[in-house]
Amino acid sequence: MAGISKRVWVFVMATCGVVPLVRATEPPPVHYEIGLDVSQGEAEAITVRATVRTGDDGIVDFDPPSQRPAEVHAEGGTLDTSTDKRWRVSGVPGAGVVLSWRSPKPTPLPTVSLSAWQSVVAQPGKVFAFDGVFLAIPKGAPTRRVTTTVSLPTGWHGASGAGNRSTTVEELPSLSFIAARDLYSVTRPIGGTHTLHVAATGARTQDVDRIATVLATALGTQPKDVTLNLLIVNAGEGSGYTTAGCAAALLLPRYEPSHPWLFGLVGYLIGADDAPGKASNAWFSRGVTGYRVAMAFRANGIFDNTSLARHIDQTLDAYGGSPLRRAPNARIAEDYDRIREMHDLPAARGELFAWLIDARLREATRGRKRLTDALKRVDSASPDPGPALIAAVAAEGGGDITALYQRYIVDGQLLQLPADTLGPDFSIGTVAYDYGWQIQHVFAKPLADNAQPLALP
């Protein structure tokens, strides 16, 4: 509709998908019991009981929920809330204490808006909140473990982002809780040993099933369980998602078979595996993964020729427009967390390199093999994926790509895709600008007999 602009909110909490080691000196876990007050069939408040042991000084300090609760009291120990940014519970050293509180009445959510990240929100028969909005979180070690149980009235079903996986207090602010009378939960395998858990409200079960199947396929063989809480409000235009390590919360105005949000969501979930000190592998963990996700979308009918061309064109633009596009990989690793452009470069470079190798494999095997076949031979947790990819491509009949890997990934020479890299349905061309900069673009050919380039935004 004219005059309405779509707003997209994306919040990311970058945490490693690997569970940190718990040292003997770290505090014991905090356990949350999450409940729901319901009146005349609608949610009135989220209720919480937090059980935790005090330290050697007999004290536990909490960061209060970002939305001030309607009431709070200690069932064990003495509670002090005189400081706005601290709740202090005092008791016997090393003893268990219980802190209980009740959220305010949920705010009506007519459409996806920033309020969903700032307060407990509700629609008829459903309630949603990010954990940081309604949970008090113990101060101290960010690696403190978290356990959760959810108990709801008859007819209601709920899901916590921390419910199916190991969680720390560091992740809690960006995890979420969802409860609804029509909540539908589904699981899908990820690889051979891990699972995707999806809890959704506001969509038909067959639509949720399709979202789960496509998401699990796109995640591939990532070595982790993944949790998604999905709220579809069936109104308005805004959308947004938040990821925290291996969990995500997604808010949509409506179900769309094209899933325009999915590529970014998958990228952030997979990016949670970017462990400190592994920036030299970002070209693979983020870039080659971008290729694999795009191929999964193509196989599942999410990307047609037009949408695939649009995606790759955006990747070419990101790479070609980067002032650091000729940076060697060693410099990327050095400045990965210091320079924004350096952080963004390997995802684009790595994906374009993957499309280049994919074309080489197709040509060498007369279309029998693609890079997706070679990637099945590569351990995603490899400490150095370069040699592993070189060996995998050779094993699939693609020849020796060592020189290409050295030139484009290691040395950072300018990567330009041949015009026919993507096959006969696409064309890649180079645009030279007044100031001497050249950027490639891709066009889909909608008609085989009349290959008119498709103008892309």
Short mmCIF file of C-alpha atoms in Angstrom, two decimals:
data_model
loop_
_atom_site.label_atom_id
_atom_site.label_comp_id
_atom_site.label_asym_id
_atom_site.label_seq_id
_atom_site.Cartn_x
_atom_site.Cartn_y
_atom_site.Cartn_z
CA MET A 1 0.00 0.00 0.00
CA ALA A 2 1.36 3.38 -0.95
CA GLY A 3 2.63 5.51 1.88
CA ILE A 4 3.45 2.62 4.21
CA SER A 5 7.09 1.75 4.65
CA LYS A 6 8.19 -1.57 6.03
CA ARG A 7 10.28 -1.37 9.16
CA VAL A 8 12.64 -4.17 10.04
CA TRP A 9 14.26 -4.48 13.45
CA VAL A 10 17.22 -6.83 13.84
CA PHE A 11 18.91 -7.29 17.19
CA VAL A 12 21.82 -9.67 17.54
CA MET A 13 23.57 -10.88 20.65
CA ALA A 14 26.74 -12.57 19.46
CA THR A 15 27.48 -15.55 21.64
CA CYS A 16 29.40 -18.68 20.78
CA GLY A 17 27.44 -21.83 20.11
CA VAL A 18 29.87 -23.85 22.24
CA VAL A 19 28.99 -24.27 25.91
CA PRO A 20 31.73 -22.67 28.03
CA LEU A 21 33.58 -24.72 30.60
CA VAL A 22 32.23 -24.21 34.11
CA ARG A 23 34.94 -23.73 36.69
CA ALA A 24 34.56 -24.83 40.29
CA THR A 25 34.57 -21.18 41.42
CA GLU A 26 31.59 -20.22 39.25
CA PRO A 27 28.23 -19.72 40.99
CA PRO A 28 25.56 -22.44 40.88
CA PRO A 29 22.74 -22.17 38.31
CA VAL A 30 19.69 -19.97 38.61
CA HIS A 31 16.34 -21.66 38.03
CA TYR A 32 13.29 -19.80 36.70
CA GLU A 33 9.72 -21.03 37.06
CA ILE A 34 7.63 -19.10 34.54
CA GLY A 35 3.86 -18.98 34.86
CA LEU A 36 0.91 -17.02 33.53
CA ASP A 37 -2.03 -15.27 35.20
CA VAL A 38 -5.13 -15.53 33.01
CA SER A 39 -8.43 -13.71 33.43
CA GLN A 40 -11.46 -14.38 31.21
CA GLY A 41 -9.26 -16.29 28.82
CA GLU A 42 -6.66 -13.56 28.34
CA ALA A 43 -3.15 -13.12 29.75
CA GLU A 44 -3.01 -10.69 32.68
CA ALA A 45 0.63 -11.09 33.73
CA ILE A 46 3.71 -13.29 33.49
CA THR A 47 4.74 -14.61 36.92
CA VAL A 48 8.27 -15.71 37.79
CA ARG A 49 9.99 -17.49 40.70
CA ALA A 50 13.81 -17.44 40.60
CA THR A 51 15.68 -19.87 42.82
CA VAL A 52 19.38 -19.32 43.40
CA ARG A 53 22.02 -19.80 46.09
CA THR A 54 23.70 -16.87 47.81
CA GLY A 55 27.45 -16.34 47.70
CA ASP A 56 29.90 -16.58 50.55
CA ASP A 57 28.68 -13.17 51.73
CA GLY A 58 25.05 -14.33 51.81
CA ILE A 59 24.07 -11.90 49.01
CA VAL A 60 22.69 -12.22 45.49
CA ASP A 61 22.34 -9.07 43.38
CA PHE A 62 19.96 -9.00 40.42
CA ASP A 63 19.58 -6.71 37.42
CA PRO A 64 15.84 -5.92 37.54
CA PRO A 65 13.64 -6.56 34.48
CA SER A 66 13.79 -3.68 32.00
CA GLN A 67 10.02 -3.27 32.41
CA ARG A 68 9.23 -2.53 36.05
CA PRO A 69 7.16 -5.40 37.53
CA ALA A 70 3.82 -4.90 39.22
CA GLU A 71 5.05 -6.56 42.40
CA VAL A 72 8.13 -8.33 43.76
CA HIS A 73 9.00 -10.10 47.01
CA ALA A 74 11.49 -12.58 48.43
CA GLU A 75 10.21 -15.94 49.64
CA GLY A 76 13.57 -16.68 51.18
CA GLY A 77 15.97 -14.02 52.42
CA THR A 78 15.53 -10.26 52.69
CA LEU A 79 14.86 -8.13 49.62
CA ASP A 80 16.19 -4.59 49.08
CA THR A 81 14.87 -2.73 45.98
CA SER A 82 15.84 0.79 47.10
CA THR A 83 18.35 1.07 44.22
CA ASP A 84 16.76 1.38 40.78
CA LYS A 85 19.32 -0.75 38.96
CA ARG A 86 19.78 -3.43 41.61
CA TRP A 87 17.68 -5.87 43.54
CA ARG A 88 19.60 -7.32 46.49
CA VAL A 89 18.56 -10.50 48.28
CA SER A 90 20.37 -11.23 51.56
CA GLY A 91 20.28 -14.53 53.38
CA VAL A 92 22.42 -17.26 54.90
CA PRO A 93 25.73 -17.70 53.02
CA GLY A 94 25.48 -20.54 50.52
CA ALA A 95 21.76 -21.08 51.16
CA GLY A 96 18.99 -21.11 48.59
CA VAL A 97 16.75 -18.04 48.24
CA VAL A 98 13.61 -17.52 46.17
CA LEU A 99 12.65 -14.24 44.51
CA SER A 100 9.14 -13.87 43.03
CA TRP A 101 7.63 -11.13 40.88
CA ARG A 102 4.76 -10.39 38.54
CA SER A 103 4.93 -8.45 35.28
CA PRO A 104 2.55 -5.57 34.50
CA LYS A 105 -0.50 -6.19 32.32
CA PRO A 106 0.65 -6.89 28.74
CA THR A 107 0.56 -4.08 26.19
CA PRO A 108 -1.72 -4.75 23.19
CA LEU A 109 0.31 -5.40 20.04
CA PRO A 110 -1.70 -4.43 16.93
CA THR A 111 1.33 -4.84 14.66
CA VAL A 112 5.06 -5.52 14.91
CA SER A 113 6.73 -2.46 16.44
CA LEU A 114 9.64 -1.53 18.65
CA SER A 115 7.37 -1.92 21.69
CA ALA A 116 7.70 -5.68 21.32
CA TRP A 117 11.34 -5.34 22.42
CA GLN A 118 10.49 -3.04 25.32
CA SER A 119 7.51 -4.57 27.13
CA VAL A 120 5.38 -7.66 27.63
CA VAL A 121 2.96 -7.62 24.67
CA ALA A 122 -0.20 -9.52 23.85
CA GLN A 123 -2.87 -10.25 21.30
CA PRO A 124 -6.08 -12.16 22.02
CA GLY A 125 -5.08 -15.58 23.23
CA LYS A 126 -1.33 -15.01 23.16
CA VAL A 127 1.48 -13.22 25.02
CA PHE A 128 5.12 -12.57 24.13
CA ALA A 129 8.14 -11.02 25.83
CA PHE A 130 11.90 -10.97 25.57
CA ASP A 131 13.52 -12.39 28.68
CA GLY A 132 15.35 -9.17 29.48
CA VAL A 133 11.99 -7.39 29.64
CA PHE A 134 10.44 -9.56 32.35
CA LEU A 135 13.28 -11.52 34.00
CA ALA A 136 15.50 -10.35 36.85
CA ILE A 137 19.00 -11.63 36.05
CA PRO A 138 21.69 -12.35 38.65
CA LYS A 139 24.71 -10.07 38.46
CA GLY A 140 28.18 -11.55 38.35
CA ALA A 141 29.69 -14.24 36.15
CA PRO A 142 28.13 -14.19 32.65
CA THR A 143 28.67 -17.96 32.42
CA ARG A 144 26.25 -18.77 35.27
CA ARG A 145 24.00 -21.55 33.99
CA VAL A 146 20.24 -21.11 33.58
CA THR A 147 17.45 -23.68 33.83
CA THR A 148 13.77 -23.01 33.15
CA THR A 149 10.38 -24.64 33.66
CA VAL A 150 7.09 -23.31 32.25
CA SER A 151 3.73 -23.98 33.95
CA LEU A 152 0.61 -22.56 32.28
CA PRO A 153 -3.18 -22.71 32.79
CA THR A 154 -5.19 -25.41 31.03
CA GLY A 155 -5.54 -24.70 27.32
CA TRP A 156 -2.40 -22.57 27.13
CA HIS A 157 0.95 -23.72 25.78
CA GLY A 158 4.29 -21.98 26.08
CA ALA A 159 7.93 -22.05 25.02
CA SER A 160 11.04 -20.43 26.42
CA GLY A 161 14.13 -19.73 24.36
CA ALA A 162 16.10 -21.28 27.19
CA GLY A 163 13.86 -24.32 27.49
CA ASN A 164 15.50 -26.73 25.03
CA ARG A 165 19.15 -25.89 25.39
CA SER A 166 21.97 -25.02 27.74
CA THR A 167 21.88 -21.30 28.48
CA THR A 168 23.89 -18.72 30.43
CA VAL A 169 22.75 -15.46 32.00
CA GLU A 170 24.75 -13.63 29.32
CA GLU A 171 22.29 -14.83 26.65
CA LEU A 172 19.09 -14.23 28.62
CA PRO A 173 18.30 -10.62 27.62
CA SER A 174 17.80 -11.59 23.98
CA LEU A 175 16.00 -14.88 24.53
CA SER A 176 12.21 -14.88 24.60
CA PHE A 177 9.06 -16.42 26.07
CA ILE A 178 5.88 -17.07 24.10
CA ALA A 179 2.56 -18.52 25.24
CA ALA A 180 -0.73 -18.94 23.38
CA ARG A 181 -3.84 -21.03 23.19
CA ASP A 182 -2.98 -21.90 19.57
CA LEU A 183 0.78 -22.39 20.05
CA TYR A 184 2.12 -25.01 17.67
CA SER A 185 5.48 -26.67 18.31
CA VAL A 186 7.47 -28.70 15.84
CA THR A 187 10.98 -30.15 15.67
CA ARG A 188 13.24 -30.93 12.75
CA PRO A 189 16.62 -32.68 12.67
CA ILE A 190 19.71 -30.61 11.93
CA GLY A 191 22.28 -32.90 10.46
CA GLY A 192 22.43 -36.25 12.23
CA THR A 193 22.68 -35.30 15.90
CA HIS A 194 21.01 -31.93 16.55
CA THR A 195 17.50 -30.52 16.51
CA LEU A 196 15.60 -27.39 15.53
CA HIS A 197 12.73 -26.48 17.91
CA VAL A 198 10.09 -24.08 16.57
CA ALA A 199 7.19 -22.71 18.64
CA ALA A 200 4.77 -20.55 16.65
CA THR A 201 1.48 -18.74 16.99
CA GLY A 202 -0.60 -16.91 14.40
CA ALA A 203 0.08 -19.25 11.48
CA ARG A 204 -1.38 -22.42 10.03
CA THR A 205 0.36 -25.63 11.08
CA GLN A 206 1.33 -26.43 7.49
CA ASP A 207 3.00 -23.03 7.18
CA VAL A 208 4.94 -23.53 10.41
CA ASP A 209 5.94 -27.00 9.22
CA ARG A 210 7.29 -25.52 5.99
CA ILE A 211 9.20 -22.79 7.81
CA ALA A 212 10.77 -25.40 10.11
CA THR A 213 11.72 -27.68 7.23
CA VAL A 214 13.32 -24.91 5.20
CA LEU A 215 15.14 -23.46 8.22
CA ALA A 216 16.53 -26.86 9.24
CA THR A 217 17.70 -27.50 5.67
CA ALA A 218 19.38 -24.11 5.51
CA LEU A 219 21.14 -24.64 8.83
CA GLY A 220 22.68 -27.79 7.38
CA THR A 221 25.10 -29.60 9.65
CA GLN A 222 25.70 -26.86 12.22
CA PRO A 223 26.90 -28.52 15.45
CA LYS A 224 24.17 -27.25 17.78
CA ASP A 225 20.51 -27.31 18.68
CA VAL A 226 18.56 -24.23 17.57
CA THR A 227 15.39 -22.71 19.09
CA LEU A 228 12.99 -20.34 17.31
CA ASN A 229 9.98 -18.57 18.86
CA LEU A 230 7.75 -17.23 16.07
CA LEU A 231 4.93 -14.70 16.51
CA ILE A 232 2.84 -13.76 13.48
CA VAL A 233 0.53 -10.85 14.29
CA ASN A 234 -1.48 -10.87 11.01
CA ALA A 235 -1.55 -7.09 10.74
CA GLY A 236 0.64 -4.18 9.64
CA GLU A 237 3.92 -4.20 7.75
CA GLY A 238 6.80 -4.24 10.26
CA SER A 239 8.95 -7.29 10.99
CA GLY A 240 11.99 -8.10 13.08
CA TYR A 241 14.06 -10.77 14.71
CA THR A 242 16.57 -11.12 17.50
CA THR A 243 19.20 -13.83 17.81
CA ALA A 244 21.21 -14.84 20.84
CA GLY A 245 23.68 -17.59 20.12
CA CYS A 246 21.62 -20.58 19.02
CA ALA A 247 18.19 -19.11 19.75
CA ALA A 248 16.04 -16.65 17.85
CA ALA A 249 12.76 -14.77 18.19
CA LEU A 250 10.99 -13.76 14.99
CA LEU A 251 8.04 -11.36 14.68
CA LEU A 252 6.21 -11.13 11.36
CA PRO A 253 3.14 -9.23 10.15
CA ARG A 254 1.99 -12.25 8.13
CA TYR A 255 3.14 -15.54 6.64
CA GLU A 256 4.92 -15.10 3.31
CA PRO A 257 5.93 -18.16 1.26
CA SER A 258 8.95 -16.25 -0.08
CA HIS A 259 10.37 -15.90 3.46
CA PRO A 260 12.31 -12.65 2.76
CA TRP A 261 13.56 -12.60 6.36
CA LEU A 262 14.99 -16.10 6.36
CA PHE A 263 18.38 -15.55 4.73
CA GLY A 264 19.43 -12.94 7.31
CA LEU A 265 18.11 -15.01 10.20
CA VAL A 266 20.03 -18.10 9.11
CA GLY A 267 23.17 -16.02 8.64
CA TYR A 268 23.03 -14.70 12.20
CA LEU A 269 22.32 -18.13 13.69
CA ILE A 270 25.25 -19.65 11.83
CA GLY A 271 27.39 -16.63 12.68
CA ALA A 272 27.04 -17.56 16.35
CA ASP A 273 29.74 -20.15 15.63
CA ASP A 274 32.30 -17.42 14.96
CA ALA A 275 34.43 -18.18 17.99
CA PRO A 276 37.05 -15.68 19.18
CA GLY A 277 40.31 -16.14 17.30
CA LYS A 278 38.58 -17.74 14.29
CA ALA A 279 38.20 -14.60 12.18
CA SER A 280 40.63 -16.05 9.62
CA ASN A 281 37.95 -18.65 8.83
CA ALA A 282 35.06 -16.16 8.44
CA TRP A 283 35.31 -16.41 4.64
CA PHE A 284 34.16 -20.02 5.10
CA SER A 285 31.97 -19.94 8.22
CA ARG A 286 30.00 -16.95 6.93
CA GLY A 287 30.79 -16.66 3.21
CA VAL A 288 30.66 -20.24 1.95
CA THR A 289 27.70 -20.76 4.25
CA GLY A 290 25.93 -17.95 2.37
CA TYR A 291 26.31 -19.96 -0.83
CA ARG A 292 25.01 -23.11 0.84
CA VAL A 293 21.98 -21.31 2.27
CA ALA A 294 21.16 -19.77 -1.11
CA MET A 295 21.37 -23.22 -2.70
CA ALA A 296 19.06 -24.63 -0.03
CA PHE A 297 16.58 -21.85 -0.73
CA ARG A 298 16.77 -22.59 -4.45
CA ALA A 299 16.18 -26.29 -3.86
CA ASN A 300 13.15 -25.55 -1.66
CA GLY A 301 11.58 -23.11 -4.10
CA ILE A 302 12.17 -20.01 -1.95
CA PHE A 303 14.62 -18.51 -4.45
CA ASP A 304 13.49 -18.40 -8.07
CA ASN A 305 15.77 -16.95 -10.75
CA THR A 306 14.80 -13.40 -9.89
CA SER A 307 15.29 -13.67 -6.13
CA LEU A 308 18.56 -15.59 -6.52
CA ALA A 309 19.86 -12.93 -8.91
CA ARG A 310 18.80 -10.21 -6.48
CA HIS A 311 20.62 -11.93 -3.62
CA ILE A 312 23.87 -12.47 -5.53
CA ASP A 313 23.70 -8.94 -6.91
CA GLN A 314 23.56 -7.64 -3.33
CA THR A 315 26.58 -9.81 -2.47
CA LEU A 316 28.51 -8.50 -5.48
CA ASP A 317 27.62 -4.95 -4.50
CA ALA A 318 28.77 -5.47 -0.90
CA TYR A 319 32.08 -6.92 -2.07
CA GLY A 320 32.66 -4.59 -5.01
CA GLY A 321 31.80 -1.49 -3.00
CA SER A 322 34.06 -2.34 -0.07
CA PRO A 323 37.12 -0.06 0.23
CA LEU A 324 38.92 -3.07 1.73
CA ARG A 325 38.05 -5.61 -0.95
CA ARG A 326 41.74 -6.28 -1.74
CA ALA A 327 42.72 -6.89 1.89
CA PRO A 328 44.57 -10.20 2.43
CA ASN A 329 42.96 -12.68 4.79
CA ALA A 330 45.66 -12.12 7.41
CA ARG A 331 44.66 -8.46 7.66
CA ILE A 332 40.99 -9.40 7.88
CA ALA A 333 41.79 -11.62 10.87
CA GLU A 334 43.77 -8.82 12.50
CA ASP A 335 41.09 -6.11 12.10
CA TYR A 336 37.95 -8.28 12.08
CA ASP A 337 36.57 -6.95 15.36
CA ARG A 338 38.02 -3.45 15.01
CA ILE A 339 36.85 -2.24 11.59
CA ARG A 340 33.21 -2.67 10.52
CA GLU A 341 34.02 -2.96 6.82
CA MET A 342 36.63 -5.63 7.60
CA HIS A 343 34.04 -7.60 9.56
CA ASP A 344 31.61 -7.52 6.62
CA LEU A 345 34.10 -8.31 3.84
CA PRO A 346 34.75 -12.07 4.31
CA ALA A 347 31.05 -12.98 4.10
CA ALA A 348 30.78 -11.43 0.63
CA ARG A 349 34.21 -12.59 -0.56
CA GLY A 350 33.69 -16.14 0.67
CA GLU A 351 30.28 -16.48 -0.99
CA LEU A 352 31.53 -15.18 -4.34
CA PHE A 353 34.50 -17.56 -4.13
CA ALA A 354 32.02 -20.39 -3.51
CA TRP A 355 30.01 -19.50 -6.65
CA LEU A 356 33.27 -19.42 -8.61
CA ILE A 357 34.25 -22.92 -7.42
CA ASP A 358 30.70 -24.16 -7.96
CA ALA A 359 30.96 -23.15 -11.64
CA ARG A 360 34.33 -24.89 -11.92
CA LEU A 361 32.89 -28.11 -10.48
CA ARG A 362 29.87 -28.03 -12.79
CA GLU A 363 32.10 -27.51 -15.84
CA ALA A 364 34.63 -30.18 -14.84
CA THR A 365 31.95 -32.80 -14.16
CA ARG A 366 29.58 -31.78 -16.98
CA GLY A 367 26.93 -30.76 -14.49
CA ARG A 368 27.02 -33.92 -12.36
CA LYS A 369 28.54 -32.22 -9.31
CA ARG A 370 28.19 -28.92 -7.50
CA LEU A 371 30.03 -27.35 -4.61
CA THR A 372 27.24 -28.57 -2.32
CA ASP A 373 28.49 -32.10 -2.97
CA ALA A 374 32.04 -31.18 -1.98
CA LEU A 375 30.88 -29.37 1.17
CA LYS A 376 29.47 -32.64 2.51
CA ARG A 377 33.10 -33.77 2.83
CA VAL A 378 34.18 -30.71 4.85
CA ASP A 379 33.94 -30.68 8.63
CA SER A 380 32.30 -27.35 9.54
CA ALA A 381 34.33 -27.33 12.77
CA SER A 382 37.66 -27.73 10.95
CA PRO A 383 40.35 -25.44 12.42
CA ASP A 384 41.48 -24.59 8.86
CA PRO A 385 38.75 -25.15 6.25
CA GLY A 386 40.92 -24.05 3.31
CA PRO A 387 42.90 -27.28 2.82
CA ALA A 388 39.78 -29.30 3.62
CA LEU A 389 37.81 -27.52 0.89
CA ILE A 390 40.65 -27.93 -1.61
CA ALA A 391 40.74 -31.69 -0.93
CA ALA A 392 36.94 -32.01 -1.10
CA VAL A 393 36.69 -30.25 -4.47
CA ALA A 394 39.44 -32.45 -5.90
CA ALA A 395 37.69 -35.57 -4.57
CA GLU A 396 34.49 -34.56 -6.39
CA GLY A 397 36.30 -34.13 -9.70
CA GLY A 398 36.79 -30.37 -9.66
CA GLY A 399 40.59 -30.45 -9.98
CA ASP A 400 43.10 -28.51 -7.91
CA ILE A 401 41.80 -25.12 -6.69
CA THR A 402 44.88 -24.35 -4.58
CA ALA A 403 45.95 -21.46 -6.81
CA LEU A 404 42.45 -19.93 -6.75
CA TYR A 405 42.28 -20.24 -2.97
CA GLN A 406 45.70 -18.61 -2.58
CA ARG A 407 44.86 -15.79 -5.01
CA TYR A 408 41.39 -14.78 -3.82
CA ILE A 409 41.15 -15.88 -0.19
CA VAL A 410 44.70 -15.77 1.17
CA ASP A 411 46.17 -12.90 -0.89
CA GLY A 412 42.91 -10.97 -1.36
CA GLN A 413 43.28 -10.27 -5.07
CA LEU A 414 40.21 -8.75 -6.72
CA LEU A 415 37.67 -11.50 -7.40
CA GLN A 416 35.70 -11.05 -10.64
CA LEU A 417 33.16 -13.69 -11.66
CA PRO A 418 33.05 -14.78 -15.34
CA ALA A 419 29.84 -13.77 -17.11
CA ASP A 420 28.50 -17.35 -17.22
CA THR A 421 29.37 -18.32 -13.63
CA LEU A 422 25.73 -18.92 -12.68
CA GLY A 423 24.75 -20.82 -15.81
CA PRO A 424 22.64 -19.99 -18.87
CA ASP A 425 19.75 -18.37 -16.94
CA PHE A 426 21.92 -15.53 -15.61
CA SER A 427 24.39 -12.98 -16.88
CA ILE A 428 27.12 -11.19 -14.92
CA GLY A 429 28.43 -7.87 -16.12
CA THR A 430 30.79 -5.17 -14.87
CA VAL A 431 29.84 -1.53 -14.45
CA ALA A 432 32.66 1.05 -14.56
CA TYR A 433 31.94 4.26 -12.66
CA ASP A 434 33.27 7.77 -13.32
CA TYR A 435 35.78 7.62 -10.50
CA GLY A 436 37.42 4.46 -11.86
CA TRP A 437 35.75 1.93 -9.54
CA GLN A 438 34.27 -1.22 -11.08
CA ILE A 439 31.44 -3.27 -9.57
CA GLN A 440 29.89 -6.41 -10.99
CA HIS A 441 26.14 -6.99 -11.22
CA VAL A 442 24.03 -10.05 -12.02
CA PHE A 443 20.88 -10.25 -14.11
CA ALA A 444 18.31 -13.01 -14.39
CA LYS A 445 17.12 -14.01 -17.84
CA PRO A 446 13.37 -14.64 -17.47
CA LEU A 447 12.93 -15.90 -21.05
CA ALA A 448 15.32 -18.32 -22.75
CA ASP A 449 14.57 -16.93 -26.23
CA ASN A 450 14.54 -13.27 -25.24
CA ALA A 451 17.14 -12.77 -22.56
CA GLN A 452 16.23 -9.30 -21.40
CA PRO A 453 18.27 -8.31 -18.29
CA LEU A 454 16.11 -7.87 -15.23
CA ALA A 455 16.65 -4.53 -13.50
CA LEU A 456 17.44 -5.17 -9.86
CA PRO A 457 17.12 -2.67 -7.01
#
